Short mmCIF file of C-alpha atoms and ligand atoms in Angstrom, two decimals:
data_model
loop_
_atom_site.label_atom_id
_atom_site.label_comp_id
_atom_site.label_asym_id
_atom_site.label_seq_id
_atom_site.Cartn_x
_atom_site.Cartn_y
_atom_site.Cartn_z
CA MET C 1 6.35 -11.60 4.29
CA GLU C 2 8.58 -13.92 2.29
CA VAL C 3 9.27 -12.96 -1.30
CA ILE C 4 10.19 -16.12 -3.20
CA ARG C 5 11.30 -16.24 -6.82
CA SER C 6 12.15 -19.88 -7.44
CA ASN C 7 10.10 -23.08 -7.32
CA SER C 8 12.74 -24.99 -5.31
CA GLU C 9 12.91 -22.26 -2.66
CA PHE C 10 9.13 -22.11 -2.59
CA LYS C 11 8.86 -25.88 -1.98
CA VAL C 12 11.18 -25.60 1.04
CA TRP C 13 9.14 -22.71 2.48
CA ARG C 14 5.83 -24.49 1.74
CA ALA C 15 6.91 -27.58 3.69
CA SER C 16 6.74 -25.64 6.96
CA ALA C 17 3.70 -23.43 6.18
CA ARG C 18 0.72 -23.72 8.54
CA SER C 19 -2.60 -24.93 7.16
CA ASP C 20 -5.22 -23.80 6.22
CA ILE C 21 -3.43 -22.36 3.24
CA ALA C 22 -5.09 -19.89 0.87
CA LEU C 23 -3.76 -19.06 -2.58
CA VAL C 24 -4.52 -15.81 -4.39
CA PRO C 25 -3.29 -16.10 -8.01
CA THR C 26 -2.54 -12.76 -9.68
CA MET C 27 -0.62 -11.15 -12.51
CA GLY C 28 0.47 -8.24 -10.30
CA SER C 29 0.10 -4.49 -10.78
CA PHE C 30 -2.10 -4.54 -7.71
CA HIS C 31 -5.20 -2.39 -7.29
CA SER C 32 -7.94 -2.51 -4.65
CA GLY C 33 -9.52 -5.55 -6.36
CA HIS C 34 -6.41 -7.66 -5.78
CA LEU C 35 -6.05 -6.32 -2.26
CA SER C 36 -9.63 -7.24 -1.38
CA LEU C 37 -8.88 -10.81 -2.50
CA ILE C 38 -5.83 -10.92 -0.23
CA GLN C 39 -7.90 -9.57 2.67
CA HIS C 40 -10.63 -12.09 1.95
CA ALA C 41 -8.04 -14.90 1.99
CA ARG C 42 -6.61 -13.51 5.24
CA GLN C 43 -10.02 -13.92 6.90
CA LEU C 44 -10.34 -17.54 5.76
CA ALA C 45 -6.90 -19.11 6.26
CA ASP C 46 -3.84 -19.24 8.52
CA THR C 47 -1.38 -18.82 5.67
CA VAL C 48 -1.93 -16.56 2.67
CA ILE C 49 0.18 -17.10 -0.43
CA VAL C 50 -0.14 -14.58 -3.26
CA SER C 51 1.30 -15.68 -6.58
CA LEU C 52 2.43 -13.04 -9.05
CA PHE C 53 3.08 -14.33 -12.53
CA VAL C 54 2.33 -12.65 -15.85
CA ASN C 55 1.49 -15.87 -17.64
CA PRO C 56 2.64 -15.71 -21.28
CA THR C 57 0.49 -18.64 -22.43
CA GLN C 58 -2.77 -16.80 -21.72
CA PHE C 59 -1.86 -13.91 -24.03
CA GLY C 60 -2.64 -14.28 -27.71
CA LEU C 61 -0.58 -13.04 -30.63
CA GLY C 62 -0.81 -9.25 -30.83
CA GLU C 63 -2.08 -8.97 -27.26
CA ASP C 64 -0.39 -6.90 -24.56
CA LEU C 65 2.06 -9.37 -22.95
CA GLU C 66 5.05 -7.05 -23.45
CA THR C 67 3.25 -3.93 -22.27
CA TYR C 68 1.18 -5.52 -19.49
CA PRO C 69 1.59 -3.19 -16.45
CA ARG C 70 4.28 -4.36 -14.03
CA ASP C 71 5.32 -2.78 -10.74
CA PHE C 72 7.05 -5.36 -8.58
CA GLY C 73 8.28 -3.12 -5.73
CA HIS C 74 4.83 -1.58 -5.30
CA ASP C 75 3.18 -5.03 -5.34
CA VAL C 76 5.55 -6.39 -2.67
CA ALA C 77 4.75 -3.46 -0.37
CA LEU C 78 0.97 -3.75 -0.88
CA ALA C 79 0.83 -7.53 -0.44
CA GLU C 80 2.82 -7.24 2.79
CA GLU C 81 0.60 -4.42 4.04
CA ARG C 82 -2.52 -6.55 3.49
CA GLY C 83 -1.07 -9.41 5.49
CA ALA C 84 0.13 -11.93 2.90
CA ASP C 85 2.65 -14.43 4.29
CA CYS C 86 4.37 -15.14 1.01
CA LEU C 87 4.59 -13.51 -2.40
CA PHE C 88 5.55 -16.22 -4.86
CA ALA C 89 6.78 -14.57 -8.07
CA PRO C 90 8.65 -17.06 -10.25
CA PRO C 91 10.28 -16.02 -13.52
CA VAL C 92 8.85 -17.48 -16.74
CA GLN C 93 11.61 -20.10 -17.15
CA GLU C 94 10.75 -21.54 -13.72
CA MET C 95 7.13 -22.14 -14.71
CA TYR C 96 7.69 -23.19 -18.31
CA GLY C 97 10.76 -25.35 -18.77
CA ARG C 98 12.40 -25.63 -22.20
CA LEU C 99 10.56 -28.89 -22.89
CA HIS C 100 7.15 -27.82 -21.53
CA ALA C 101 4.50 -29.51 -23.68
CA THR C 102 1.47 -30.19 -21.48
CA TYR C 103 -1.65 -28.01 -21.56
CA VAL C 104 -5.06 -28.31 -19.96
CA HIS C 105 -8.16 -26.83 -21.55
CA TRP C 106 -11.94 -26.68 -21.64
CA PRO C 107 -12.69 -27.47 -25.30
CA GLU C 108 -16.25 -26.11 -25.22
CA LEU C 109 -16.52 -23.77 -22.24
CA GLY C 110 -13.23 -22.07 -23.04
CA ALA C 111 -14.46 -21.24 -26.55
CA ARG C 112 -17.53 -19.34 -25.30
CA LEU C 113 -17.80 -15.65 -24.31
CA CYS C 114 -14.23 -14.25 -24.04
CA GLY C 115 -12.89 -17.40 -25.72
CA LYS C 116 -14.36 -16.25 -29.04
CA ALA C 117 -11.99 -13.29 -29.27
CA ARG C 118 -9.19 -14.97 -27.27
CA PRO C 119 -9.02 -18.56 -28.59
CA ASN C 120 -6.12 -19.88 -26.48
CA HIS C 121 -6.60 -17.66 -23.46
CA PHE C 122 -8.37 -20.13 -21.20
CA GLN C 123 -5.98 -22.95 -22.08
CA GLY C 124 -3.20 -20.73 -20.71
CA VAL C 125 -5.27 -19.94 -17.62
CA ALA C 126 -6.13 -23.59 -16.92
CA THR C 127 -2.52 -24.70 -17.34
CA ILE C 128 -1.00 -22.06 -15.07
CA VAL C 129 -3.70 -22.37 -12.41
CA LEU C 130 -3.30 -26.14 -12.28
CA LYS C 131 0.48 -25.75 -12.04
CA LEU C 132 0.06 -23.24 -9.19
CA PHE C 133 -2.41 -25.55 -7.44
CA ASN C 134 0.11 -28.39 -7.65
CA LEU C 135 3.03 -26.29 -6.43
CA VAL C 136 1.16 -24.52 -3.64
CA ARG C 137 -1.28 -27.31 -2.66
CA PRO C 138 -3.69 -24.80 -1.09
CA ASP C 139 -6.80 -25.67 0.91
CA LEU C 140 -8.63 -22.83 -0.78
CA ALA C 141 -8.04 -20.36 -3.58
CA VAL C 142 -9.65 -16.93 -3.96
CA PHE C 143 -10.67 -15.55 -7.37
CA GLY C 144 -12.53 -12.39 -8.36
CA ARG C 145 -16.06 -12.47 -9.78
CA LYS C 146 -14.85 -9.68 -12.07
CA ASP C 147 -13.34 -12.41 -14.30
CA GLY C 148 -16.59 -14.35 -14.23
CA GLN C 149 -15.92 -16.92 -16.93
CA GLN C 150 -12.48 -17.62 -15.45
CA VAL C 151 -13.75 -18.43 -11.97
CA LEU C 152 -16.61 -20.55 -13.30
CA LEU C 153 -14.17 -22.56 -15.41
CA ILE C 154 -11.81 -23.02 -12.48
CA LYS C 155 -14.68 -24.38 -10.40
CA ARG C 156 -15.27 -26.81 -13.28
CA LEU C 157 -11.56 -27.78 -13.33
CA VAL C 158 -11.59 -28.51 -9.59
CA ALA C 159 -14.77 -30.60 -9.84
CA ASP C 160 -13.78 -32.46 -13.00
CA LEU C 161 -10.21 -33.30 -11.90
CA ASP C 162 -11.14 -34.09 -8.27
CA LEU C 163 -8.93 -31.40 -6.80
CA ASP C 164 -9.46 -30.97 -3.07
CA ILE C 165 -9.45 -27.16 -3.17
CA ARG C 166 -12.28 -24.82 -2.18
CA ILE C 167 -12.80 -22.05 -4.72
CA VAL C 168 -13.91 -18.81 -3.10
CA VAL C 169 -15.47 -16.10 -5.28
CA SER C 170 -14.80 -12.54 -4.15
CA PRO C 171 -16.96 -9.51 -5.15
CA THR C 172 -15.97 -7.04 -7.86
CA ILE C 173 -14.28 -3.92 -6.52
CA ARG C 174 -15.21 -0.76 -8.42
CA GLU C 175 -14.08 2.83 -8.73
CA PRO C 176 -16.46 5.31 -7.03
CA ASP C 177 -18.31 5.82 -10.35
CA GLY C 178 -18.74 2.07 -10.88
CA LEU C 179 -15.94 1.17 -13.30
CA ALA C 180 -14.63 -2.29 -12.38
CA MET C 181 -11.02 -2.01 -11.29
CA SER C 182 -8.53 -3.60 -13.65
CA SER C 183 -4.77 -3.45 -14.07
CA ARG C 184 -5.37 -2.35 -17.66
CA ASN C 185 -7.38 0.75 -16.62
CA ILE C 186 -4.14 2.72 -16.26
CA ASN C 187 -3.81 2.55 -20.05
CA LEU C 188 -7.02 4.58 -20.51
CA THR C 189 -6.78 8.25 -21.46
CA LYS C 190 -9.22 10.68 -19.83
CA SER C 191 -11.75 10.49 -22.67
CA GLU C 192 -11.37 6.70 -22.96
CA ARG C 193 -11.99 6.45 -19.23
CA THR C 194 -15.34 8.25 -19.72
CA GLN C 195 -16.32 5.80 -22.47
CA ALA C 196 -15.19 2.82 -20.36
CA LEU C 197 -18.00 3.51 -17.90
CA GLY C 198 -20.48 2.29 -20.53
CA LEU C 199 -20.15 -1.36 -19.49
CA TYR C 200 -21.11 -0.62 -15.90
CA THR C 201 -23.88 1.74 -17.01
CA ALA C 202 -25.36 -0.99 -19.21
CA LEU C 203 -25.11 -3.64 -16.49
CA ARG C 204 -26.68 -1.30 -13.95
CA ALA C 205 -29.62 -0.68 -16.30
CA CYS C 206 -29.94 -4.46 -16.70
CA LYS C 207 -29.86 -4.94 -12.93
CA GLU C 208 -32.65 -2.40 -12.44
CA ARG C 209 -34.88 -4.17 -14.93
CA ILE C 210 -34.18 -7.59 -13.37
CA LEU C 211 -35.06 -6.23 -9.95
CA HIS C 212 -38.30 -4.90 -11.45
CA GLY C 213 -39.16 -8.41 -12.64
CA GLU C 214 -37.96 -8.53 -16.25
CA GLN C 215 -36.79 -12.06 -17.11
CA ALA C 216 -36.58 -12.15 -20.90
CA SER C 217 -32.95 -12.17 -22.02
CA GLU C 218 -33.68 -10.53 -25.36
CA SER C 219 -35.31 -7.57 -23.67
CA LEU C 220 -32.49 -7.26 -21.11
CA VAL C 221 -29.80 -7.40 -23.80
CA GLY C 222 -31.79 -4.74 -25.71
CA THR C 223 -31.73 -2.49 -22.64
CA MET C 224 -27.97 -2.86 -22.40
CA HIS C 225 -27.40 -2.07 -26.08
CA GLU C 226 -29.56 1.02 -25.64
CA ALA C 227 -27.47 2.15 -22.65
CA LEU C 228 -24.27 1.51 -24.62
CA GLY C 229 -25.59 3.80 -27.34
CA GLN C 230 -24.60 6.74 -25.13
CA PHE C 231 -20.97 5.60 -25.29
CA PRO C 232 -19.97 5.75 -28.97
CA GLY C 233 -16.29 5.21 -28.14
CA LEU C 234 -17.04 1.80 -26.67
CA ARG C 235 -17.14 -1.07 -29.17
CA PRO C 236 -19.10 -3.99 -27.68
CA GLU C 237 -17.56 -7.41 -28.32
CA TYR C 238 -20.36 -9.42 -26.76
CA ILE C 239 -23.29 -9.11 -24.36
CA GLU C 240 -24.60 -12.50 -23.32
CA ILE C 241 -26.83 -13.92 -20.65
CA VAL C 242 -25.69 -17.44 -19.82
CA ASP C 243 -26.28 -20.21 -17.34
CA ARG C 244 -23.36 -20.26 -14.87
CA ASP C 245 -22.83 -24.02 -15.18
CA SER C 246 -23.13 -24.60 -18.93
CA LEU C 247 -22.23 -21.06 -20.09
CA CYS C 248 -25.01 -21.56 -22.66
CA SER C 249 -27.30 -18.63 -23.49
CA VAL C 250 -30.66 -18.67 -21.73
CA GLU C 251 -33.91 -17.25 -23.09
CA SER C 252 -35.21 -16.36 -19.69
CA ILE C 253 -33.17 -15.69 -16.58
CA ASP C 254 -33.24 -17.59 -13.30
CA THR C 255 -31.13 -17.33 -10.14
CA ASN C 256 -28.03 -18.96 -11.69
CA VAL C 257 -27.15 -16.73 -14.61
CA MET C 258 -24.27 -14.44 -15.50
CA VAL C 259 -24.91 -11.38 -17.62
CA ALA C 260 -21.48 -10.91 -19.17
CA ALA C 261 -20.16 -8.16 -21.41
CA ALA C 262 -16.89 -7.32 -23.10
CA ALA C 263 -16.01 -4.21 -25.07
CA ARG C 264 -13.06 -2.27 -26.38
CA VAL C 265 -12.17 1.38 -25.98
CA GLU C 266 -9.43 1.94 -28.57
CA SER C 267 -6.87 -0.77 -27.77
CA THR C 268 -8.05 -1.51 -24.22
CA ARG C 269 -10.31 -4.51 -23.74
CA LEU C 270 -12.73 -4.34 -20.81
CA ILE C 271 -14.97 -6.99 -19.25
CA ASP C 272 -17.65 -6.85 -16.59
CA ASN C 273 -20.60 -8.94 -15.45
CA LEU C 274 -23.42 -9.42 -12.99
CA TRP C 275 -24.62 -12.60 -11.35
CA THR C 276 -28.15 -13.39 -10.23
CA TYR C 277 -28.76 -15.39 -7.11
CA GLU C 278 -31.62 -16.39 -4.87
CA MET C 279 -32.36 -14.06 -2.00
CA GLU C 280 -35.09 -15.19 0.39
CA GLY C 281 -37.14 -16.69 -2.41
CA ALA C 282 -36.65 -13.63 -4.64
CA MET C 283 -34.15 -12.70 -7.34
CA GLY C 284 -30.98 -11.01 -6.11
CA VAL C 285 -28.33 -9.40 -8.31
CA GLU C 286 -24.61 -9.02 -7.60
CA LEU C 287 -22.96 -6.36 -9.72
P1 LIG T 1 -5.27 -10.51 -12.56
O1 LIG T 1 -4.06 -9.97 -11.85
O2 LIG T 1 -5.94 -9.52 -13.44
O3 LIG T 1 -5.02 -11.84 -13.20
O4 LIG T 1 -6.34 -10.79 -11.42
C1 LIG T 1 -6.03 -11.57 -10.30
C2 LIG T 1 -7.29 -11.85 -9.52
O5 LIG T 1 -7.86 -10.60 -9.11
C3 LIG T 1 -8.35 -12.58 -10.33
O6 LIG T 1 -8.99 -13.55 -9.52
C4 LIG T 1 -9.29 -11.47 -10.72
O7 LIG T 1 -10.61 -11.90 -10.93
C5 LIG T 1 -9.23 -10.59 -9.48
N1 LIG T 1 -9.66 -9.22 -9.79
C6 LIG T 1 -9.26 -8.44 -10.83
N2 LIG T 1 -9.94 -7.28 -10.82
C7 LIG T 1 -10.78 -7.32 -9.75
C8 LIG T 1 -11.74 -6.42 -9.20
N3 LIG T 1 -11.97 -5.23 -9.74
N4 LIG T 1 -12.41 -6.81 -8.11
C9 LIG T 1 -12.20 -8.01 -7.54
N5 LIG T 1 -11.30 -8.91 -8.01
C10 LIG T 1 -10.60 -8.57 -9.10
#
């Protein structure tokens, strides 16, 4: 596996890479979720490029940019073990030159859900992902469903800007008890970790009710709030049931919704979601 830390070196390497090329964008500190994305990409493409870049423009003031978990040596070893061909890890000054002034954003969709608490977050995401797409020129890119709003917005970016890149959505990888894996989970103390399970518990209760035929959003959100009541250390930020194209709230669910939730345990912010889909004429749920 090549480890490349500059854009110019990357361009030279890219010129001789075999297509199909898959890109897996990450911020590092790899856990099994990241590794499943790399494996997924490995199954779909001849060349797998993993980018590792803790993107400063997607962190707001007072957020955890400085303390975001970083473990470069560990990440290199894990990416290589899972069969990546290249780990592209540019320093900040390579990606944002002194005169950088161009940003891409979703004025409406980026202000919904997580955008309410993180106003400039998705502008940072759109800008870095578009830059990576232009540098890497992949045939496909793999993103986790765990960051549901992010992957839906990236699909929108690709469609709206006519990018010829297939966006592949990979399932959420969870701890044995159901907690969605996240680089930030290592910040949780033992008692915070217990409280963090509330999001999954609430979504699982929602899933059960959907599978038993409940379609009214108000009732499903009520079920989730009730489940969260058992986790007093978890402060819900939002629980919303939205259409996956418009990200607008729906009154009644169909096979194209995302039930999305965000909450804080002390200073750690957690997100999780489920998606409905059609399964042989019936309602399926991916959690
Ligand atoms: P991050 O390093 O947090 O920016 O995440 C990089 C990619 O990994 C994104 O596409 C995330 O959606 C995905 N990802 C993060 N956590 C998980 C998880 N638990 N399961 C699957 N994919 C994940």
